[in-house]
Amino acid sequence: MKKLIVAIDGPAGAGKSTVAKRLAHELGYTYMDTGAMYRAFAWKVMQDEIDLEDETSLRKILSETKIDLKKDNGQLRVFLDEVDITDRIRTPVLSQMASKVSTLRAVRERMVELQRAMGREGGVVVEGRDIGTIVFPKAEVKIYLDASSQERARRRFEELKAQGKGINLKETLKEMEERDRRDQEREVAPLRKAKDAVVIDSTQLDAEGVMERIMREVRNKLSPD
Ligand code: DC
């Protein structure tokens, strides 16, 4: 059967990860979390105090950095230079740092190169900000998943609370709006809906509802009649 590329873009907290994971499972495809790759590099920038102003050395560091997404026990693990850092990258500080490093052309070029190599053979569900526009402009299925900022902040807040992170809703909303603004206004590959993307607003829809909508698109591409 044809192996599609399913691209899911949208702002933070729209529900991309939940549906992308389920969709990949349902289709027997590989799940690619591109945000985790920016987070992994942001982690390295913080650990090694990398100078982001020096583009020549930044490019050299990027070319020598190993970032791998591996499936383990049905879960996606993120490896940076062979070290599993999955459990260290889901913090508000790393979210902001990932958003900051992702504005840099050198960083984006390297990540896009890695992502294209991973998705070369199709059979992938890829979530991010520039997947349908830049990384895989020929993806067969393109989804732009959105929701109101209040609802997105509420979901992210619940997620952080469940992880035992002490944070309040107001602070979560403020950080999220700041990050969205940066992701949408950056010069290189800003978050945009691809012209041919299907827009799904998940404010009033649960993951099941979103899945149904996307599966309809997938089935259409797999057997158009
Ligand atoms: O999806 P996420 O919240 O894990 O992403 C973290 C940051 O990484 C996000 O604020 C912007 C950046 N990012 C990006 O610029 N392009 C992508 N394809 C994915 C993430």
PDB file of C-alpha atoms in Angstrom, residues 22-211:
ATOM      1  CA  ARG A  22      -2.346   7.925  17.623  1.00  0.00           C
ATOM      2  CA  LEU A  23      -2.464   8.372  13.891  1.00  0.00           C
ATOM      3  CA  ALA A  24       1.011   6.885  13.454  1.00  0.00           C
ATOM      4  CA  HIS A  25      -0.025   3.937  15.613  1.00  0.00           C
ATOM      5  CA  GLU A  26      -3.248   3.411  13.671  1.00  0.00           C
ATOM      6  CA  LEU A  27      -1.514   3.561  10.285  1.00  0.00           C
ATOM      7  CA  GLY A  28       1.617   1.653  11.324  1.00  0.00           C
ATOM      8  CA  TYR A  29       3.669   4.743  10.391  1.00  0.00           C
ATOM      9  CA  THR A  30       6.652   6.347  12.084  1.00  0.00           C
ATOM     10  CA  TYR A  31       5.894   9.292  14.355  1.00  0.00           C
ATOM     11  CA  MET A  32       8.255  12.241  13.965  1.00  0.00           C
ATOM     12  CA  ASP A  33       8.202  14.958  16.607  1.00  0.00           C
ATOM     13  CA  THR A  34      10.256  17.765  15.051  1.00  0.00           C
ATOM     14  CA  GLY A  35       9.727  20.049  18.068  1.00  0.00           C
ATOM     15  CA  ALA A  36      11.639  17.494  20.141  1.00  0.00           C
ATOM     16  CA  MET A  37      14.608  17.961  17.806  1.00  0.00           C
ATOM     17  CA  TYR A  38      14.642  21.744  18.350  1.00  0.00           C
ATOM     18  CA  ARG A  39      14.268  21.097  22.083  1.00  0.00           C
ATOM     19  CA  ALA A  40      17.202  18.681  22.008  1.00  0.00           C
ATOM     20  CA  PHE A  41      19.451  21.206  20.339  1.00  0.00           C
ATOM     21  CA  ALA A  42      18.240  23.934  22.741  1.00  0.00           C
ATOM     22  CA  TRP A  43      19.259  21.620  25.590  1.00  0.00           C
ATOM     23  CA  LYS A  44      22.758  21.369  24.141  1.00  0.00           C
ATOM     24  CA  VAL A  45      22.949  25.161  23.688  1.00  0.00           C
ATOM     25  CA  MET A  46      22.149  25.610  27.373  1.00  0.00           C
ATOM     26  CA  GLN A  47      24.416  22.841  28.642  1.00  0.00           C
ATOM     27  CA  ASP A  48      27.434  23.857  26.592  1.00  0.00           C
ATOM     28  CA  GLU A  49      26.720  27.590  26.668  1.00  0.00           C
ATOM     29  CA  ILE A  50      26.974  27.724  22.894  1.00  0.00           C
ATOM     30  CA  ASP A  51      27.451  31.183  21.408  1.00  0.00           C
ATOM     31  CA  LEU A  52      24.522  31.667  19.025  1.00  0.00           C
ATOM     32  CA  GLU A  53      26.039  34.815  17.514  1.00  0.00           C
ATOM     33  CA  ASP A  54      29.030  33.027  15.996  1.00  0.00           C
ATOM     34  CA  GLU A  55      27.453  31.457  12.921  1.00  0.00           C
ATOM     35  CA  THR A  56      30.560  29.675  11.631  1.00  0.00           C
ATOM     36  CA  SER A  57      31.128  27.780  14.851  1.00  0.00           C
ATOM     37  CA  LEU A  58      27.377  27.207  15.271  1.00  0.00           C
ATOM     38  CA  ARG A  59      27.251  25.514  11.863  1.00  0.00           C
ATOM     39  CA  LYS A  60      30.225  23.362  12.809  1.00  0.00           C
ATOM     40  CA  ILE A  61      28.590  22.329  16.104  1.00  0.00           C
ATOM     41  CA  LEU A  62      25.338  21.551  14.287  1.00  0.00           C
ATOM     42  CA  SER A  63      27.080  19.343  11.760  1.00  0.00           C
ATOM     43  CA  GLU A  64      28.748  17.397  14.586  1.00  0.00           C
ATOM     44  CA  THR A  65      25.608  17.056  16.729  1.00  0.00           C
ATOM     45  CA  LYS A  66      23.705  13.791  16.621  1.00  0.00           C
ATOM     46  CA  ILE A  67      19.966  13.998  17.135  1.00  0.00           C
ATOM     47  CA  ASP A  68      17.974  10.765  16.909  1.00  0.00           C
ATOM     48  CA  LEU A  69      14.344   9.896  17.453  1.00  0.00           C
ATOM     49  CA  LYS A  70      13.965   6.254  18.464  1.00  0.00           C
ATOM     50  CA  LYS A  71      10.957   4.164  19.350  1.00  0.00           C
ATOM     51  CA  ASP A  72      11.218   2.232  22.572  1.00  0.00           C
ATOM     52  CA  ASN A  73       8.347   0.228  24.038  1.00  0.00           C
ATOM     53  CA  GLY A  74       5.924   2.142  21.840  1.00  0.00           C
ATOM     54  CA  GLN A  75       7.282   5.487  23.088  1.00  0.00           C
ATOM     55  CA  LEU A  76       9.345   8.044  21.234  1.00  0.00           C
ATOM     56  CA  ARG A  77      12.722   8.739  22.847  1.00  0.00           C
ATOM     57  CA  VAL A  78      14.961  11.643  21.919  1.00  0.00           C
ATOM     58  CA  PHE A  79      18.728  11.134  21.865  1.00  0.00           C
ATOM     59  CA  LEU A  80      21.281  13.909  21.787  1.00  0.00           C
ATOM     60  CA  ASP A  81      24.794  12.710  21.003  1.00  0.00           C
ATOM     61  CA  GLU A  82      23.714   9.184  22.033  1.00  0.00           C
ATOM     62  CA  VAL A  83      22.298  10.309  25.401  1.00  0.00           C
ATOM     63  CA  ASP A  84      18.574   9.856  26.084  1.00  0.00           C
ATOM     64  CA  ILE A  85      17.297  13.334  27.093  1.00  0.00           C
ATOM     65  CA  THR A  86      13.570  12.675  26.571  1.00  0.00           C
ATOM     66  CA  ASP A  87      12.649  13.409  30.168  1.00  0.00           C
ATOM     67  CA  ARG A  88      14.550  16.682  30.349  1.00  0.00           C
ATOM     68  CA  ILE A  89      13.137  18.654  27.446  1.00  0.00           C
ATOM     69  CA  ARG A  90       9.485  19.229  28.382  1.00  0.00           C
ATOM     70  CA  THR A  91       9.964  22.229  30.633  1.00  0.00           C
ATOM     71  CA  PRO A  92       8.763  25.813  30.086  1.00  0.00           C
ATOM     72  CA  VAL A  93      12.401  26.991  29.977  1.00  0.00           C
ATOM     73  CA  LEU A  94      13.235  24.515  27.211  1.00  0.00           C
ATOM     74  CA  SER A  95      10.060  25.474  25.317  1.00  0.00           C
ATOM     75  CA  GLN A  96      11.197  29.098  25.196  1.00  0.00           C
ATOM     76  CA  MET A  97      14.791  28.167  24.403  1.00  0.00           C
ATOM     77  CA  ALA A  98      13.704  25.841  21.573  1.00  0.00           C
ATOM     78  CA  SER A  99      11.568  28.612  20.153  1.00  0.00           C
ATOM     79  CA  LYS A 100      14.544  31.006  20.327  1.00  0.00           C
ATOM     80  CA  VAL A 101      17.110  28.715  18.701  1.00  0.00           C
ATOM     81  CA  SER A 102      14.572  27.784  16.028  1.00  0.00           C
ATOM     82  CA  THR A 103      14.616  31.363  14.690  1.00  0.00           C
ATOM     83  CA  LEU A 104      18.201  30.835  13.456  1.00  0.00           C
ATOM     84  CA  ARG A 105      18.708  29.929   9.816  1.00  0.00           C
ATOM     85  CA  ALA A 106      21.696  27.651  10.509  1.00  0.00           C
ATOM     86  CA  VAL A 107      19.690  25.645  13.055  1.00  0.00           C
ATOM     87  CA  ARG A 108      16.659  25.314  10.794  1.00  0.00           C
ATOM     88  CA  GLU A 109      18.713  24.241   7.798  1.00  0.00           C
ATOM     89  CA  ARG A 110      20.307  21.402   9.761  1.00  0.00           C
ATOM     90  CA  MET A 111      17.022  20.227  11.309  1.00  0.00           C
ATOM     91  CA  VAL A 112      15.220  20.270   7.955  1.00  0.00           C
ATOM     92  CA  GLU A 113      18.045  18.214   6.440  1.00  0.00           C
ATOM     93  CA  LEU A 114      17.747  15.608   9.210  1.00  0.00           C
ATOM     94  CA  GLN A 115      13.949  15.548   9.001  1.00  0.00           C
ATOM     95  CA  ARG A 116      13.910  15.070   5.231  1.00  0.00           C
ATOM     96  CA  ALA A 117      16.357  12.188   5.564  1.00  0.00           C
ATOM     97  CA  MET A 118      14.155  10.524   8.186  1.00  0.00           C
ATOM     98  CA  GLY A 119      10.969  10.903   6.136  1.00  0.00           C
ATOM     99  CA  ARG A 120      12.489  10.059   2.768  1.00  0.00           C
ATOM    100  CA  GLU A 121      10.611   6.810   2.345  1.00  0.00           C
ATOM    101  CA  GLY A 122       7.188   8.045   3.454  1.00  0.00           C
ATOM    102  CA  GLY A 123       5.025   6.237   5.972  1.00  0.00           C
ATOM    103  CA  VAL A 124       5.501   9.043   8.493  1.00  0.00           C
ATOM    104  CA  VAL A 125       3.317  11.314  10.580  1.00  0.00           C
ATOM    105  CA  VAL A 126       5.308  14.492  11.130  1.00  0.00           C
ATOM    106  CA  GLU A 127       4.333  17.269  13.512  1.00  0.00           C
ATOM    107  CA  GLY A 128       5.852  20.724  13.772  1.00  0.00           C
ATOM    108  CA  ARG A 129       5.530  24.296  12.538  1.00  0.00           C
ATOM    109  CA  ASP A 130       6.926  24.216   8.984  1.00  0.00           C
ATOM    110  CA  ILE A 131       6.256  20.655   7.855  1.00  0.00           C
ATOM    111  CA  GLY A 132       3.610  21.308   5.180  1.00  0.00           C
ATOM    112  CA  THR A 133       5.261  24.547   4.038  1.00  0.00           C
ATOM    113  CA  ILE A 134       9.014  23.805   4.042  1.00  0.00           C
ATOM    114  CA  VAL A 135      10.070  20.334   5.175  1.00  0.00           C
ATOM    115  CA  PHE A 136       7.625  18.278   3.095  1.00  0.00           C
ATOM    116  CA  PRO A 137       5.814  20.670   0.734  1.00  0.00           C
ATOM    117  CA  LYS A 138       4.660  17.649  -1.290  1.00  0.00           C
ATOM    118  CA  ALA A 139       3.158  15.786   1.691  1.00  0.00           C
ATOM    119  CA  GLU A 140      -0.017  14.006   0.586  1.00  0.00           C
ATOM    120  CA  VAL A 141      -1.943  15.033   3.694  1.00  0.00           C
ATOM    121  CA  LYS A 142      -1.470  18.445   5.305  1.00  0.00           C
ATOM    122  CA  ILE A 143      -3.286  19.435   8.450  1.00  0.00           C
ATOM    123  CA  TYR A 144      -3.216  22.779  10.231  1.00  0.00           C
ATOM    124  CA  LEU A 145      -4.436  22.121  13.753  1.00  0.00           C
ATOM    125  CA  ASP A 146      -5.490  25.132  15.788  1.00  0.00           C
ATOM    126  CA  ALA A 147      -7.504  26.003  18.903  1.00  0.00           C
ATOM    127  CA  SER A 148      -8.210  29.154  20.907  1.00  0.00           C
ATOM    128  CA  SER A 149      -5.236  30.346  22.944  1.00  0.00           C
ATOM    129  CA  GLN A 150      -7.259  30.004  26.175  1.00  0.00           C
ATOM    130  CA  GLU A 151      -7.979  26.358  25.447  1.00  0.00           C
ATOM    131  CA  ARG A 152      -4.424  25.631  24.355  1.00  0.00           C
ATOM    132  CA  ALA A 153      -3.029  27.205  27.533  1.00  0.00           C
ATOM    133  CA  ARG A 154      -5.499  25.230  29.639  1.00  0.00           C
ATOM    134  CA  ARG A 155      -4.365  21.955  28.072  1.00  0.00           C
ATOM    135  CA  ARG A 156      -0.680  22.762  28.471  1.00  0.00           C
ATOM    136  CA  PHE A 157      -1.292  23.797  32.083  1.00  0.00           C
ATOM    137  CA  GLU A 158      -3.029  20.475  32.836  1.00  0.00           C
ATOM    138  CA  GLU A 159      -0.125  18.621  31.224  1.00  0.00           C
ATOM    139  CA  LEU A 160       2.485  20.443  33.314  1.00  0.00           C
ATOM    140  CA  LYS A 161       0.404  20.049  36.468  1.00  0.00           C
ATOM    141  CA  ALA A 162       0.153  16.294  35.889  1.00  0.00           C
ATOM    142  CA  GLN A 163       3.957  16.203  35.675  1.00  0.00           C
ATOM    143  CA  GLY A 164       4.069  17.896  39.077  1.00  0.00           C
ATOM    144  CA  LYS A 165       5.430  21.148  37.697  1.00  0.00           C
ATOM    145  CA  GLY A 166       4.478  24.157  39.818  1.00  0.00           C
ATOM    146  CA  ILE A 167       3.086  26.690  37.376  1.00  0.00           C
ATOM    147  CA  ASN A 168      -0.113  28.725  37.098  1.00  0.00           C
ATOM    148  CA  LEU A 169      -2.540  29.105  34.233  1.00  0.00           C
ATOM    149  CA  LYS A 170      -1.917  32.811  33.740  1.00  0.00           C
ATOM    150  CA  GLU A 171       1.819  32.276  33.446  1.00  0.00           C
ATOM    151  CA  THR A 172       1.276  29.362  31.026  1.00  0.00           C
ATOM    152  CA  LEU A 173      -0.941  31.534  28.812  1.00  0.00           C
ATOM    153  CA  LYS A 174       1.574  34.384  28.811  1.00  0.00           C
ATOM    154  CA  GLU A 175       4.489  32.100  27.909  1.00  0.00           C
ATOM    155  CA  MET A 176       2.504  30.384  25.218  1.00  0.00           C
ATOM    156  CA  GLU A 177       1.427  33.641  23.577  1.00  0.00           C
ATOM    157  CA  GLU A 178       5.012  34.872  23.630  1.00  0.00           C
ATOM    158  CA  ARG A 179       6.215  31.660  21.990  1.00  0.00           C
ATOM    159  CA  ASP A 180       3.428  31.665  19.377  1.00  0.00           C
ATOM    160  CA  ARG A 181       4.286  35.237  18.463  1.00  0.00           C
ATOM    161  CA  ARG A 182       7.965  34.381  18.032  1.00  0.00           C
ATOM    162  CA  ASP A 183       7.185  31.229  16.006  1.00  0.00           C
ATOM    163  CA  GLN A 184       4.791  33.145  13.734  1.00  0.00           C
ATOM    164  CA  GLU A 185       6.843  36.286  13.273  1.00  0.00           C
ATOM    165  CA  ARG A 186      10.337  34.904  12.730  1.00  0.00           C
ATOM    166  CA  GLU A 187      11.919  35.577   9.361  1.00  0.00           C
ATOM    167  CA  VAL A 188      12.912  32.004   8.500  1.00  0.00           C
ATOM    168  CA  ALA A 189      10.125  29.467   8.000  1.00  0.00           C
ATOM    169  CA  PRO A 190       7.514  31.065  10.276  1.00  0.00           C
ATOM    170  CA  LEU A 191       4.501  29.047  11.414  1.00  0.00           C
ATOM    171  CA  ARG A 192       1.971  29.375   8.582  1.00  0.00           C
ATOM    172  CA  LYS A 193      -0.858  27.333   7.226  1.00  0.00           C
ATOM    173  CA  ALA A 194       0.204  25.758   3.920  1.00  0.00           C
ATOM    174  CA  LYS A 195      -2.101  26.831   1.081  1.00  0.00           C
ATOM    175  CA  ASP A 196      -3.327  23.284   0.585  1.00  0.00           C
ATOM    176  CA  ALA A 197      -3.637  22.359   4.278  1.00  0.00           C
ATOM    177  CA  VAL A 198      -6.941  21.298   5.827  1.00  0.00           C
ATOM    178  CA  VAL A 199      -7.670  23.473   8.862  1.00  0.00           C
ATOM    179  CA  ILE A 200      -9.063  21.752  11.935  1.00  0.00           C
ATOM    180  CA  ASP A 201     -10.069  23.767  14.981  1.00  0.00           C
ATOM    181  CA  SER A 202      -9.817  21.543  18.034  1.00  0.00           C
ATOM    182  CA  THR A 203     -11.241  24.033  20.553  1.00  0.00           C
ATOM    183  CA  GLN A 204     -14.483  22.060  20.732  1.00  0.00           C
ATOM    184  CA  LEU A 205     -13.196  18.717  19.484  1.00  0.00           C
ATOM    185  CA  ASP A 206     -11.574  15.928  21.450  1.00  0.00           C
ATOM    186  CA  ALA A 207      -8.669  13.869  20.110  1.00  0.00           C
ATOM    187  CA  GLU A 208     -11.103  11.278  18.770  1.00  0.00           C
ATOM    188  CA  GLY A 209     -12.950  13.917  16.728  1.00  0.00           C
ATOM    189  CA  VAL A 210      -9.717  15.305  15.307  1.00  0.00           C
ATOM    190  CA  MET A 211      -8.533  11.781  14.460  1.00  0.00           C
TER     191      MET A 211
END
